[in-house]
Amino acid sequence: MCSQTKISSLLLIAALMCACGDMPERNMDPYTLARVGNKDLHKSDVEKVVPPELKGADSTEFVQKYINQWIIKQLKVREAEIIFPTSADDIEAQVEEYRQSLLIKKIEQYYLDKEPDNPISDSDIETYYNDHKAEFPLERTLVKGTVVALPEDFRQKNELFKLMNSKSEESQQDFRDMCIKNDFSLDEMREWVDFSDFLALLPTLRQNNYESLTESRSVQKMEADGSLYYFRIDDVLKKDEVKPLDMVRETIRQLLVMQRNAEIIRKYESNILQEATENGNALINNDIQ
């Protein structure tokens, strides 16, 4: 409930408006704040929207603005009804269609919520993925790999190159340790990244094509501005190949949920149609040609 101050403010505004001729006095009472045609704005309607933290003059100002906006809205509607009299039926039909749409969504959600909670399993996702791989083409090349930047005059650069190029895990760890010890910029991409993001770590030019770099699994190098770049591409997925499962897992999960929900709604619709035709609540004219 509003405070006594707010109620008094509302009544004061109503009285002022009547005195100033801002609204008709026909059948007006202290609890009616404004009237346009046969539409009334009651004090109780405004009380519901007045923020409780507003006091005194702030509360009065808020109410005055609300009343003015309400009157303007009603006047616009009345003018539109006069200028566009044939639109009324179309609008009413649209409103009714929207009302029915909301109710249908609510009843469908009601039956969906009644279903047991059976989460989509990883097995379901993998099965769908394996059966529909053609639906998930890559739009761009992806790679996994490593890039390190070091000064061109680094005395142990050849040793670093050999360690990076080695297949043994021990050598790979020695490579990382050397990079960390010398504070080199090291990026290890063990998850799939766009090839363009990989190239952004190297002194490459946007207009050039570097697809040939993806053919090698050995360490390659580039030089620019006194820096030396060693890089290795460990794996690659080319454009138009199938996206990795991890990239589409959530998409498939949502798709399977939608399919499951659609099947639930289909069964519900089939049941209510059969029941209604059997008990006579719905009739179908079978004589229609």
C-alpha positions as a Markdown table, in Angstrom:
| # | Residue | x | y | z |
|---|---|---|---|---|
| 1 | Met | 0.0 | 0.0 | 0.0 |
| 2 | Cys | 1.1 | 3.6 | -0.6 |
| 3 | Ser | 1.8 | 5.9 | 2.3 |
| 4 | Gln | -0.8 | 8.4 | 3.5 |
| 5 | Thr | 1.4 | 11.1 | 1.9 |
| 6 | Lys | 1.2 | 9.5 | -1.5 |
| 7 | Ile | -2.6 | 9.0 | -1.2 |
| 8 | Ser | -3.0 | 12.7 | -0.2 |
| 9 | Ser | -0.8 | 13.7 | -3.2 |
| 10 | Leu | -3.0 | 11.7 | -5.5 |
| 11 | Leu | -6.2 | 13.3 | -4.2 |
| 12 | Leu | -4.6 | 16.7 | -4.4 |
| 13 | Ile | -3.7 | 16.2 | -8.1 |
| 14 | Ala | -7.2 | 15.0 | -8.8 |
| 15 | Ala | -8.6 | 18.0 | -7.2 |
| 16 | Leu | -6.3 | 20.3 | -9.1 |
| 17 | Met | -7.1 | 18.7 | -12.4 |
| 18 | Cys | -10.8 | 19.1 | -11.8 |
| 19 | Ala | -10.4 | 22.7 | -10.7 |
| 20 | Cys | -8.3 | 23.5 | -13.8 |
| 21 | Gly | -10.7 | 21.8 | -16.2 |
| 22 | Asp | -8.1 | 19.3 | -17.3 |
| 23 | Met | -10.6 | 16.4 | -17.2 |
| 24 | Pro | -14.4 | 16.2 | -17.3 |
| 25 | Glu | -16.2 | 16.5 | -13.9 |
| 26 | Arg | -19.1 | 14.2 | -15.0 |
| 27 | Asn | -19.6 | 11.6 | -12.3 |
| 28 | Met | -16.1 | 12.2 | -11.0 |
| 29 | Asp | -15.2 | 11.0 | -7.5 |
| 30 | Pro | -12.1 | 11.5 | -5.4 |
| 31 | Tyr | -10.8 | 8.1 | -6.4 |
| 32 | Thr | -10.9 | 8.9 | -10.2 |
| 33 | Leu | -7.8 | 10.7 | -11.3 |
| 34 | Ala | -8.5 | 11.2 | -15.0 |
| 35 | Arg | -11.0 | 10.3 | -17.7 |
| 36 | Val | -10.9 | 10.2 | -21.5 |
| 37 | Gly | -14.2 | 9.3 | -23.0 |
| 38 | Asn | -15.5 | 6.3 | -21.1 |
| 39 | Lys | -12.0 | 5.3 | -19.8 |
| 40 | Asp | -11.2 | 6.1 | -16.2 |
| 41 | Leu | -7.8 | 6.1 | -14.5 |
| 42 | His | -8.4 | 5.3 | -10.8 |
| 43 | Lys | -6.2 | 6.2 | -7.9 |
| 44 | Ser | -5.7 | 2.5 | -7.1 |
| 45 | Asp | -4.2 | 2.0 | -10.6 |
| 46 | Val | -1.6 | 4.6 | -10.0 |
| 47 | Glu | -0.8 | 3.5 | -6.5 |
| 48 | Lys | 0.5 | 0.2 | -7.9 |
| 49 | Val | 3.2 | 1.8 | -10.0 |
| 50 | Val | 4.5 | 4.6 | -7.7 |
| 51 | Pro | 8.0 | 3.5 | -6.6 |
| 52 | Pro | 7.9 | 3.1 | -2.8 |
| 53 | Glu | 11.1 | 5.1 | -2.3 |
| 54 | Leu | 9.5 | 8.3 | -3.8 |
| 55 | Lys | 8.3 | 10.8 | -1.2 |
| 56 | Gly | 6.7 | 14.2 | -1.1 |
| 57 | Ala | 7.3 | 16.3 | -4.2 |
| 58 | Asp | 9.0 | 13.5 | -6.1 |
| 59 | Ser | 6.0 | 11.3 | -5.6 |
| 60 | Thr | 3.6 | 14.0 | -6.8 |
| 61 | Glu | 5.7 | 14.7 | -9.9 |
| 62 | Phe | 5.8 | 11.0 | -10.8 |
| 63 | Val | 2.0 | 10.8 | -10.5 |
| 64 | Gln | 1.5 | 13.9 | -12.6 |
| 65 | Lys | 3.7 | 12.5 | -15.4 |
| 66 | Tyr | 1.9 | 9.1 | -15.2 |
| 67 | Ile | -1.5 | 10.8 | -15.5 |
| 68 | Asn | -0.4 | 12.9 | -18.4 |
| 69 | Gln | 1.1 | 9.9 | -20.2 |
| 70 | Trp | -2.1 | 7.9 | -19.6 |
| 71 | Ile | -4.2 | 10.7 | -21.0 |
| 72 | Ile | -2.0 | 11.0 | -24.1 |
| 73 | Lys | -2.2 | 7.3 | -24.7 |
| 74 | Gln | -6.0 | 7.3 | -24.6 |
| 75 | Leu | -6.2 | 10.3 | -26.9 |
| 76 | Lys | -3.9 | 8.6 | -29.4 |
| 77 | Val | -6.1 | 5.5 | -29.4 |
| 78 | Arg | -9.3 | 7.5 | -29.8 |
| 79 | Glu | -7.8 | 9.5 | -32.7 |
| 80 | Ala | -6.5 | 6.3 | -34.4 |
| 81 | Glu | -10.0 | 4.7 | -34.1 |
| 82 | Ile | -11.5 | 7.7 | -35.8 |
| 83 | Ile | -8.9 | 8.0 | -38.6 |
| 84 | Phe | -8.6 | 4.2 | -39.2 |
| 85 | Pro | -12.0 | 2.8 | -38.4 |
| 86 | Thr | -11.6 | -0.3 | -40.6 |
| 87 | Ser | -8.4 | -1.3 | -38.8 |
| 88 | Ala | -10.2 | -2.1 | -35.6 |
| 89 | Asp | -11.3 | -5.6 | -36.7 |
| 90 | Asp | -7.8 | -6.5 | -37.9 |
| 91 | Ile | -6.3 | -5.4 | -34.7 |
| 92 | Glu | -8.8 | -7.3 | -32.6 |
| 93 | Ala | -8.1 | -10.4 | -34.7 |
| 94 | Gln | -4.3 | -10.0 | -34.2 |
| 95 | Val | -4.8 | -9.5 | -30.5 |
| 96 | Glu | -6.9 | -12.7 | -30.3 |
| 97 | Glu | -4.4 | -14.6 | -32.3 |
| 98 | Tyr | -1.6 | -13.5 | -30.0 |
| 99 | Arg | -3.7 | -14.4 | -26.9 |
| 100 | Gln | -4.4 | -17.9 | -28.3 |
| 101 | Ser | -0.7 | -18.3 | -29.2 |
| 102 | Leu | 0.3 | -17.4 | -25.6 |
| 103 | Leu | -2.2 | -19.9 | -24.2 |
| 104 | Ile | -1.1 | -22.7 | -26.5 |
| 105 | Lys | 2.6 | -22.1 | -25.5 |
| 106 | Lys | 1.6 | -22.3 | -21.8 |
| 107 | Ile | -0.4 | -25.6 | -22.3 |
| 108 | Glu | 2.4 | -27.1 | -24.3 |
| 109 | Gln | 5.0 | -26.2 | -21.7 |
| 110 | Tyr | 2.7 | -27.6 | -19.1 |
| 111 | Tyr | 2.8 | -31.1 | -20.8 |
| 112 | Leu | 6.6 | -30.8 | -21.4 |
| 113 | Asp | 7.2 | -30.1 | -17.7 |
| 114 | Lys | 5.1 | -33.2 | -16.8 |
| 115 | Glu | 7.5 | -35.4 | -18.7 |
| 116 | Pro | 10.3 | -37.2 | -16.7 |
| 117 | Asp | 13.6 | -35.4 | -16.7 |
| 118 | Asn | 15.8 | -37.6 | -19.0 |
| 119 | Pro | 18.9 | -35.6 | -19.9 |
| 120 | Ile | 20.4 | -36.1 | -23.3 |
| 121 | Ser | 23.3 | -38.5 | -22.9 |
| 122 | Asp | 26.8 | -38.2 | -24.4 |
| 123 | Ser | 26.0 | -41.5 | -26.2 |
| 124 | Asp | 22.9 | -39.9 | -27.8 |
| 125 | Ile | 25.0 | -36.9 | -28.9 |
| 126 | Glu | 27.8 | -39.1 | -30.4 |
| 127 | Thr | 25.3 | -41.3 | -32.2 |
| 128 | Tyr | 23.7 | -38.3 | -33.8 |
| 129 | Tyr | 27.1 | -36.8 | -34.7 |
| 130 | Asn | 28.2 | -40.0 | -36.4 |
| 131 | Asp | 25.0 | -40.4 | -38.3 |
| 132 | His | 24.9 | -36.7 | -39.5 |
| 133 | Lys | 28.5 | -35.7 | -40.0 |
| 134 | Ala | 27.7 | -34.1 | -43.3 |
| 135 | Glu | 25.6 | -31.5 | -41.5 |
| 136 | Phe | 28.7 | -30.1 | -39.7 |
| 137 | Pro | 31.2 | -28.8 | -42.4 |
| 138 | Leu | 34.0 | -26.6 | -41.3 |
| 139 | Glu | 33.7 | -23.0 | -42.5 |
| 140 | Arg | 37.5 | -22.4 | -42.1 |
| 141 | Thr | 40.7 | -24.3 | -41.4 |
| 142 | Leu | 41.5 | -25.3 | -37.8 |
| 143 | Val | 44.9 | -26.2 | -36.3 |
| 144 | Lys | 46.6 | -27.3 | -33.2 |
| 145 | Gly | 50.2 | -26.3 | -32.6 |
| 146 | Thr | 52.9 | -24.2 | -30.9 |
| 147 | Val | 54.5 | -20.8 | -31.6 |
| 148 | Val | 57.5 | -19.3 | -29.8 |
| 149 | Ala | 59.1 | -15.9 | -30.4 |
| 150 | Leu | 62.8 | -15.3 | -29.4 |
| 151 | Pro | 65.6 | -12.8 | -30.2 |
| 152 | Glu | 67.3 | -13.6 | -33.5 |
| 153 | Asp | 70.7 | -13.4 | -31.7 |
| 154 | Phe | 69.8 | -16.0 | -29.0 |
| 155 | Arg | 72.9 | -18.1 | -28.7 |
| 156 | Gln | 71.1 | -21.4 | -28.1 |
| 157 | Lys | 68.5 | -21.0 | -30.8 |
| 158 | Asn | 69.7 | -24.1 | -32.7 |
| 159 | Glu | 69.4 | -26.2 | -29.5 |
| 160 | Leu | 65.9 | -24.7 | -28.9 |
| 161 | Phe | 64.9 | -25.6 | -32.4 |
| 162 | Lys | 66.1 | -29.2 | -32.0 |
| 163 | Leu | 64.2 | -29.6 | -28.7 |
| 164 | Met | 61.0 | -28.2 | -30.2 |
| 165 | Asn | 61.4 | -30.6 | -33.2 |
| 166 | Ser | 61.9 | -33.7 | -31.0 |
| 167 | Lys | 59.1 | -36.2 | -30.5 |
| 168 | Ser | 60.0 | -37.2 | -27.0 |
| 169 | Glu | 58.1 | -35.7 | -24.1 |
| 170 | Glu | 61.3 | -35.2 | -22.2 |
| 171 | Ser | 62.7 | -33.0 | -24.9 |
| 172 | Gln | 59.4 | -31.1 | -25.2 |
| 173 | Gln | 59.6 | -30.3 | -21.5 |
| 174 | Asp | 63.2 | -29.1 | -21.8 |
| 175 | Phe | 61.9 | -26.9 | -24.7 |
| 176 | Arg | 59.3 | -25.4 | -22.4 |
| 177 | Asp | 61.7 | -24.9 | -19.6 |
| 178 | Met | 64.1 | -23.1 | -21.8 |
| 179 | Cys | 61.4 | -20.8 | -23.1 |
| 180 | Ile | 60.2 | -20.0 | -19.6 |
| 181 | Lys | 63.8 | -19.5 | -18.3 |
| 182 | Asn | 64.5 | -16.9 | -21.0 |
| 183 | Asp | 61.0 | -15.3 | -20.8 |
| 184 | Phe | 60.2 | -16.1 | -24.5 |
| 185 | Ser | 56.7 | -15.7 | -25.8 |
| 186 | Leu | 55.3 | -19.2 | -25.9 |
| 187 | Asp | 51.8 | -20.2 | -27.2 |
| 188 | Glu | 50.8 | -23.8 | -27.0 |
| 189 | Met | 47.5 | -24.4 | -28.7 |
| 190 | Arg | 46.3 | -27.9 | -27.7 |
| 191 | Glu | 42.7 | -27.2 | -28.6 |
| 192 | Trp | 41.5 | -26.3 | -32.1 |
| 193 | Val | 42.0 | -22.7 | -33.1 |
| 194 | Asp | 41.3 | -20.9 | -36.3 |
| 195 | Phe | 44.3 | -21.0 | -38.6 |
| 196 | Ser | 44.0 | -17.2 | -39.0 |
| 197 | Asp | 44.5 | -16.9 | -35.2 |
| 198 | Phe | 47.6 | -19.1 | -35.4 |
| 199 | Leu | 49.0 | -17.0 | -38.2 |
| 200 | Ala | 48.3 | -13.8 | -36.2 |
| 201 | Leu | 51.1 | -14.9 | -33.8 |
| 202 | Leu | 53.6 | -14.9 | -36.7 |
| 203 | Pro | 55.0 | -12.1 | -38.9 |
| 204 | Thr | 52.5 | -12.8 | -41.7 |
| 205 | Leu | 50.7 | -10.6 | -44.2 |
| 206 | Arg | 47.0 | -10.6 | -44.4 |
| 207 | Gln | 46.9 | -10.7 | -48.2 |
| 208 | Asn | 49.2 | -13.7 | -48.5 |
| 209 | Asn | 48.0 | -17.4 | -48.6 |
| 210 | Tyr | 49.8 | -19.6 | -46.0 |
| 211 | Glu | 47.8 | -22.8 | -46.4 |
| 212 | Ser | 51.0 | -24.6 | -47.5 |
| 213 | Leu | 52.3 | -24.3 | -44.0 |
| 214 | Thr | 49.7 | -26.7 | -42.8 |
| 215 | Glu | 51.3 | -29.6 | -44.8 |
| 216 | Ser | 54.3 | -30.0 | -42.5 |
| 217 | Arg | 54.3 | -31.4 | -39.0 |
| 218 | Ser | 58.0 | -30.4 | -38.4 |
| 219 | Val | 59.1 | -27.1 | -36.8 |
| 220 | Gln | 59.2 | -24.2 | -39.3 |
| 221 | Lys | 60.6 | -20.7 | -38.8 |
| 222 | Met | 60.1 | -17.1 | -39.8 |
| 223 | Glu | 62.2 | -13.9 | -39.1 |
| 224 | Ala | 61.2 | -10.3 | -38.8 |
| 225 | Asp | 62.5 | -7.2 | -37.1 |
| 226 | Gly | 65.3 | -8.9 | -35.1 |
| 227 | Ser | 63.0 | -11.7 | -33.9 |
| 228 | Leu | 62.9 | -15.3 | -34.7 |
| 229 | Tyr | 59.7 | -17.3 | -34.7 |
| 230 | Tyr | 59.6 | -21.1 | -34.4 |
| 231 | Phe | 56.3 | -22.8 | -35.0 |
| 232 | Arg | 54.9 | -26.3 | -35.4 |
| 233 | Ile | 51.5 | -27.4 | -36.6 |
| 234 | Asp | 50.6 | -30.6 | -34.9 |
| 235 | Asp | 47.2 | -31.3 | -36.4 |
| 236 | Val | 45.0 | -29.7 | -39.0 |
| 237 | Leu | 41.4 | -29.8 | -40.1 |
| 238 | Lys | 40.8 | -28.2 | -43.5 |
| 239 | Lys | 37.8 | -26.1 | -44.6 |
| 240 | Asp | 34.8 | -28.3 | -45.5 |
| 241 | Glu | 36.0 | -31.2 | -43.4 |
| 242 | Val | 33.8 | -32.3 | -40.5 |
| 243 | Lys | 33.8 | -30.2 | -37.4 |
| 244 | Pro | 35.2 | -31.9 | -34.3 |
| 245 | Leu | 32.5 | -33.3 | -31.9 |
| 246 | Asp | 33.4 | -31.0 | -29.1 |
| 247 | Met | 32.7 | -28.0 | -31.3 |
| 248 | Val | 29.1 | -29.1 | -32.0 |
| 249 | Arg | 28.3 | -31.0 | -28.8 |
| 250 | Glu | 26.0 | -28.3 | -27.4 |
| 251 | Thr | 24.4 | -27.6 | -30.7 |
| 252 | Ile | 23.5 | -31.3 | -31.1 |
| 253 | Arg | 22.2 | -31.4 | -27.5 |
| 254 | Gln | 19.9 | -28.5 | -28.1 |
| 255 | Leu | 18.7 | -30.1 | -31.4 |
| 256 | Leu | 17.9 | -33.4 | -29.7 |
| 257 | Val | 16.0 | -31.6 | -26.9 |
| 258 | Met | 14.0 | -29.8 | -29.6 |
| 259 | Gln | 13.3 | -33.1 | -31.4 |
| 260 | Arg | 12.2 | -34.7 | -28.1 |
| 261 | Asn | 9.9 | -31.8 | -27.2 |
| 262 | Ala | 8.4 | -31.9 | -30.7 |
| 263 | Glu | 7.6 | -35.6 | -30.3 |
| 264 | Ile | 6.0 | -35.0 | -26.9 |
| 265 | Ile | 3.8 | -32.2 | -28.4 |
| 266 | Arg | 2.9 | -34.4 | -31.4 |
| 267 | Lys | 1.7 | -37.2 | -29.1 |
| 268 | Tyr | -0.2 | -34.7 | -27.0 |
| 269 | Glu | -2.0 | -33.3 | -30.1 |
| 270 | Ser | -2.8 | -36.7 | -31.4 |
| 271 | Asn | -4.3 | -37.7 | -28.1 |
| 272 | Ile | -6.5 | -34.7 | -27.6 |
| 273 | Leu | -7.7 | -34.9 | -31.3 |
| 274 | Gln | -8.7 | -38.5 | -30.8 |
| 275 | Glu | -10.3 | -37.9 | -27.5 |
| 276 | Ala | -12.3 | -34.9 | -28.7 |
| 277 | Thr | -13.6 | -36.7 | -31.8 |
| 278 | Glu | -14.5 | -39.8 | -29.8 |
| 279 | Asn | -16.5 | -37.9 | -27.1 |
| 280 | Gly | -18.1 | -35.5 | -29.6 |
| 281 | Asn | -16.3 | -32.3 | -28.4 |
| 282 | Ala | -14.9 | -32.0 | -32.0 |
| 283 | Leu | -16.8 | -32.8 | -35.2 |
| 284 | Ile | -15.4 | -33.4 | -38.6 |
| 285 | Asn | -17.5 | -33.1 | -41.7 |
| 286 | Asn | -16.6 | -36.1 | -43.7 |
| 287 | Asp | -18.8 | -35.1 | -46.6 |
| 288 | Ile | -16.5 | -32.3 | -47.7 |
| 289 | Gln | -15.3 | -33.1 | -51.2 |
